[in-house]
GROMACS .gro file of C-alpha atoms in nm:
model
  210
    1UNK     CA    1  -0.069  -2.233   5.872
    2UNK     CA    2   0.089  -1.961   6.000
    3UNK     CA    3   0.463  -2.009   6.118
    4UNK     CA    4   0.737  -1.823   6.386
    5UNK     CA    5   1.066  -1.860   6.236
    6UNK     CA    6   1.389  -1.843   6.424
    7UNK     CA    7   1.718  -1.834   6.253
    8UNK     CA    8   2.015  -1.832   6.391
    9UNK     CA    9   2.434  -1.888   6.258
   10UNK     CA   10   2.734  -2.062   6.456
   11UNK     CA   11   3.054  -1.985   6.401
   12UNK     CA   12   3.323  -2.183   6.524
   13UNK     CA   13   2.236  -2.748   5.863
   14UNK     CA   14   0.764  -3.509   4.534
   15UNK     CA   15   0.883  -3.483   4.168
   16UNK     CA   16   0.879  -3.739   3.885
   17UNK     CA   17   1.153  -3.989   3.834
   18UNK     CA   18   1.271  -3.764   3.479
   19UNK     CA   19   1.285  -3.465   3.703
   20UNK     CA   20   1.464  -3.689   3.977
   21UNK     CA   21   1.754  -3.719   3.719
   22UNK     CA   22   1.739  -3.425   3.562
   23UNK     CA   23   1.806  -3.284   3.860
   24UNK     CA   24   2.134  -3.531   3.947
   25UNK     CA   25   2.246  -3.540   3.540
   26UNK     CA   26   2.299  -3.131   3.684
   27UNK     CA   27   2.406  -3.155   4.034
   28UNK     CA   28   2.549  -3.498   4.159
   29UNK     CA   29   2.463  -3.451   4.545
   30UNK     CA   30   2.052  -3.464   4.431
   31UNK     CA   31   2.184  -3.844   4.424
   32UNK     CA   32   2.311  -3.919   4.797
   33UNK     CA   33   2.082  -3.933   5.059
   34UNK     CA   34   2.341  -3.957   5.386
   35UNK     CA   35   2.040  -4.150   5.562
   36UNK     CA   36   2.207  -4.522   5.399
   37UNK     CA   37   2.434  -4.685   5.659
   38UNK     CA   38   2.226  -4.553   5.967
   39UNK     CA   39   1.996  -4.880   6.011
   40UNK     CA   40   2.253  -5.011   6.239
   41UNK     CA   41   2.262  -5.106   6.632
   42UNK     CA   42   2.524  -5.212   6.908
   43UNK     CA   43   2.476  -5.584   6.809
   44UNK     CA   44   2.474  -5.586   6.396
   45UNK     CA   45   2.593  -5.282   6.162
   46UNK     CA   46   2.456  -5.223   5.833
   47UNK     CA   47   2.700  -4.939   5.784
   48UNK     CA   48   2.820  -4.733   6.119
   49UNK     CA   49   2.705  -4.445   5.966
   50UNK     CA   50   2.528  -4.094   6.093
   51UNK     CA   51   2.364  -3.881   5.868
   52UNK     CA   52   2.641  -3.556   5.880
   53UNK     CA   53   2.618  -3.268   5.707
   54UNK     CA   54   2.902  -3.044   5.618
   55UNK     CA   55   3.125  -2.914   5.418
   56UNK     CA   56   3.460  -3.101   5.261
   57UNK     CA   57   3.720  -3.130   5.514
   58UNK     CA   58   3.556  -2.926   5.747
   59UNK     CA   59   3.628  -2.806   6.133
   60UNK     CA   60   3.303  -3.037   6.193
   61UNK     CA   61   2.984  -3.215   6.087
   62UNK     CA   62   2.604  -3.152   6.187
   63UNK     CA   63   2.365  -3.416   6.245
   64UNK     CA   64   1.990  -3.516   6.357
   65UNK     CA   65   2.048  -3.714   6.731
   66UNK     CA   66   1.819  -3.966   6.831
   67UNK     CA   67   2.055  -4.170   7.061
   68UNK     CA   68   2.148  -4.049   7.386
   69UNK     CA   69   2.385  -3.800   7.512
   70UNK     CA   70   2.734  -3.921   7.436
   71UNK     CA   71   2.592  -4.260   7.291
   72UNK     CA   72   2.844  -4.376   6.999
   73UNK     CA   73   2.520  -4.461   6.752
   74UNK     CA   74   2.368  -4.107   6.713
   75UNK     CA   75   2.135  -4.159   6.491
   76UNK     CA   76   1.951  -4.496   6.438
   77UNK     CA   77   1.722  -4.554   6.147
   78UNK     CA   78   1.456  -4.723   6.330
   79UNK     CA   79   1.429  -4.483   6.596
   80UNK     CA   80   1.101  -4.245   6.578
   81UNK     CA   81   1.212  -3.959   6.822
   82UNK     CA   82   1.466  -3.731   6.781
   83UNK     CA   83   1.677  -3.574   7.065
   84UNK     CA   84   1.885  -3.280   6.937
   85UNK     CA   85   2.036  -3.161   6.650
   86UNK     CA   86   2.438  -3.112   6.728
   87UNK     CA   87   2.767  -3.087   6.630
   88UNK     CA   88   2.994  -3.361   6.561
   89UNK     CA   89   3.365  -3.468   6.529
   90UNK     CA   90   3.307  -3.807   6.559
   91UNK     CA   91   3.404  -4.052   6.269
   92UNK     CA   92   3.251  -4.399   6.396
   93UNK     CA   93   3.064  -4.501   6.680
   94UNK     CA   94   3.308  -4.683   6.800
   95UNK     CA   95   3.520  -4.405   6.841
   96UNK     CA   96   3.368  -4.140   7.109
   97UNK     CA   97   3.316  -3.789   7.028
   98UNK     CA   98   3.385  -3.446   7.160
   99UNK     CA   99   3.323  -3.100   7.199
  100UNK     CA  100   2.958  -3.144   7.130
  101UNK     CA  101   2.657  -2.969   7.205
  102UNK     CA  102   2.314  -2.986   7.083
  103UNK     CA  103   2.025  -2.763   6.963
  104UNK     CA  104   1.640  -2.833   7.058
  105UNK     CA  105   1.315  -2.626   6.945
  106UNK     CA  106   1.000  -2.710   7.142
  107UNK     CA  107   0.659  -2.554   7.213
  108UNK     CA  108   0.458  -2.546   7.491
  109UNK     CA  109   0.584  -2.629   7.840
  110UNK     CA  110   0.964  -2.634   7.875
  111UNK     CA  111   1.151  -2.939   7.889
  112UNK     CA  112   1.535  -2.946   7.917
  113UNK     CA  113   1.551  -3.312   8.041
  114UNK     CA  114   1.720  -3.481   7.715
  115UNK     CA  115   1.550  -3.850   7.836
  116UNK     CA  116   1.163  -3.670   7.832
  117UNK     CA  117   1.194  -3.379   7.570
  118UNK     CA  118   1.228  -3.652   7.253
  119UNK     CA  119   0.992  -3.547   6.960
  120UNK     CA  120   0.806  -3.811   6.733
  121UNK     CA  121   0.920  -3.763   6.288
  122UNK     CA  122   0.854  -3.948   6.099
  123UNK     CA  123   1.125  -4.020   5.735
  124UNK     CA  124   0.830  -3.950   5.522
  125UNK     CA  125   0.905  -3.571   5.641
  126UNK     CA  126   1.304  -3.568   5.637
  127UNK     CA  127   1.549  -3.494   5.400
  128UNK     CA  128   1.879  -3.584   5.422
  129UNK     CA  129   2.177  -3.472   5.224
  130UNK     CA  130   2.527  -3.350   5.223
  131UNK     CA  131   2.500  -2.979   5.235
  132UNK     CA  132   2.107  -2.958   5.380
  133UNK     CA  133   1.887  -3.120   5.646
  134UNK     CA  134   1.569  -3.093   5.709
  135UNK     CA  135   1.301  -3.287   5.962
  136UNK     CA  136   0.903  -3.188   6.043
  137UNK     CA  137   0.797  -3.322   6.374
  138UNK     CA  138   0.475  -3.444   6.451
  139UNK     CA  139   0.409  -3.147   6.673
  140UNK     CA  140   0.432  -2.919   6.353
  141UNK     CA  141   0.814  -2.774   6.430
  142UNK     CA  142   1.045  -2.774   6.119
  143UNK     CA  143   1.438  -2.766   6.116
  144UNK     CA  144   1.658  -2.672   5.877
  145UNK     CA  145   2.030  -2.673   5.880
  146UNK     CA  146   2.289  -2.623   5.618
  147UNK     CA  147   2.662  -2.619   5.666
  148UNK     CA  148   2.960  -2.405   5.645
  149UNK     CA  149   3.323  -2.461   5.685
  150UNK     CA  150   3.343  -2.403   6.046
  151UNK     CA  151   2.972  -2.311   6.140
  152UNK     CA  152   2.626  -2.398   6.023
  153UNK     CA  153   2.316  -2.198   5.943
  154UNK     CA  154   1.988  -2.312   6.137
  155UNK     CA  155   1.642  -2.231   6.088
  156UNK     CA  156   1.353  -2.361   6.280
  157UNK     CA  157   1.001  -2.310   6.176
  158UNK     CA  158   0.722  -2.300   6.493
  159UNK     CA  159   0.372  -2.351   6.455
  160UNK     CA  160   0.173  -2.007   6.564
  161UNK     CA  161   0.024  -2.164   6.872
  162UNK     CA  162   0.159  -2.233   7.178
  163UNK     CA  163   0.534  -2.091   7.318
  164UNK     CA  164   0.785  -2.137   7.144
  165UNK     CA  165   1.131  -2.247   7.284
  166UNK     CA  166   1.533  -2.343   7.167
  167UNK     CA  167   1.705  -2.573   7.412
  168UNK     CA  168   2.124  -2.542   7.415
  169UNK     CA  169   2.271  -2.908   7.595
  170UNK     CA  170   2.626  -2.845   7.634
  171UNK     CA  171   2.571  -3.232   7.785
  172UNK     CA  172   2.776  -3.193   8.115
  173UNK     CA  173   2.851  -2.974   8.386
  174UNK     CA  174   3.228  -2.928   8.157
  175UNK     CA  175   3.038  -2.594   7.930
  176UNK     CA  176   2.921  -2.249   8.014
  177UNK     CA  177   2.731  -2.023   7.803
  178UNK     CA  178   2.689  -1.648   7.857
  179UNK     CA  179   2.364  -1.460   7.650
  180UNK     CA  180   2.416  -1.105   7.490
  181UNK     CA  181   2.033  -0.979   7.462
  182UNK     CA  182   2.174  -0.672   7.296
  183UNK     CA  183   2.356  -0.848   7.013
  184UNK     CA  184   2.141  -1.117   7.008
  185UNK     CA  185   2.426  -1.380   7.101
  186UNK     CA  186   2.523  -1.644   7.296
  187UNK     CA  187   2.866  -1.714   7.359
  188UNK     CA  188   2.988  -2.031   7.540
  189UNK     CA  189   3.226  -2.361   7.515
  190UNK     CA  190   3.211  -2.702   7.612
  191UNK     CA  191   3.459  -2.953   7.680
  192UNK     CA  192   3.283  -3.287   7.688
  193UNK     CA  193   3.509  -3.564   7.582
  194UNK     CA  194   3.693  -3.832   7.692
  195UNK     CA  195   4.019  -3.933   7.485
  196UNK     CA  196   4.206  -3.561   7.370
  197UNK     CA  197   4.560  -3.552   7.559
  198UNK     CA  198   4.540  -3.307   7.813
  199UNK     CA  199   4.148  -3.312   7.819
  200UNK     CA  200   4.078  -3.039   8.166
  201UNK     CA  201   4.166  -2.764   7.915
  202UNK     CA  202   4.060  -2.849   7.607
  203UNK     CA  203   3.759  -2.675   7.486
  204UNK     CA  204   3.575  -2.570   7.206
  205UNK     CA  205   3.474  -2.241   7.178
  206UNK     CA  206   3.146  -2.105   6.944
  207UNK     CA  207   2.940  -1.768   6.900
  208UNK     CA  208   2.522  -1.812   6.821
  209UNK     CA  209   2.412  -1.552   6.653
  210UNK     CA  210   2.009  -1.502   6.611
   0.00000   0.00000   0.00000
């Protein structure tokens, strides 16, 4: 099928079981999948875990969102939508995060309402690992992200039909974004959190770059 790709950078992501090892025996991260730990809820954890993607001691993590704006548990294992894919400072989900905002691809009509523009995946067509993510919806849209030390590369895949469309959520009314059509930017911040000292001017500040 034919595909529309979109690409865009922020500054500030079946073989046999021999090949399976062969693979790890040469590169260790073929052996974590950062999905383990995420089949957890409010009520019992099995790990507290999200399944980020980044860099060693990096500015920030990138992650698939299937929880609610601002909800602690991002990403839940047994969820089949997904929300948004954002970026993250949090460390547990006990612990809120900030300075988020998320990316969305859709097709057809536009939907910016982050309770109604959920998409149905399924894990049979996601891959999960340290440095690369990767999720097919059911509609036939495919993201890609893989991180950088204070940024991430993105590339989203749309089926040929239909228009095609990349939702920004800064989450609250506390972001602004300005678009560049000439330079084929956006520029913006957001300032969504809760617990930073001092939080009316603390922002984070990023450039999209398509």
């Amino acid at each position: 099928m034919l595909k529309r790709l979109l690409v865009l950078t922020i500054a500030c992501a079946s073989l046999s079981v021999s090949a399976e090892k062969n693979a790890a025996d040469s590169d260790p991260v073929a052996y974590v999948n950062t999905l383990q730990g995420t089949n957890s809820h409010f009520g019992l954890s099995h790990g507290n875990t999200f399944p980020a993607t980044a860099m060693p001691f990096a500015q920030h993590m990138w992650t698939p969102q299937t929880g609610k704006n601002g909800d602690g548990f991002k990403y839940l294992y047994m969820a089949d939508e997904i929300r948004g894919f954002g970026q993250s400072h949090q460390c547990s989900p006990w612990v809120s995060d900030y300075a988020v905002y998320t990316f969305f691809p859709e097709i057809g009509e536009l939907e910016v309402d982050p309770e109604k523009r959920a998409a149905k995946f399924s894990h049979d067509n996601e891959t999960a690992r340290p440095h690369y993510y990767s999720v097919q919806f059911d509609n036939g849209i495919r993201t890609e992200f893989s991180p950088t030390d204070r940024g991430v590369h993105f590339r989203f895949s749309y089926p040929k039909k239909g228009d095609a469309w990349l939702v920004i959520d800064g989450y609250t009314a506390e972001s602004q974004m300005e678009i560049d059509v000439e330079k084929r930017q956006i520029r913006g911040w957001v300032n969504n959190q809760r617990f930073v000292n001092h939080a009316e001017n603390f922002r984070n500040y990023f450039i999209i770059q398509f």
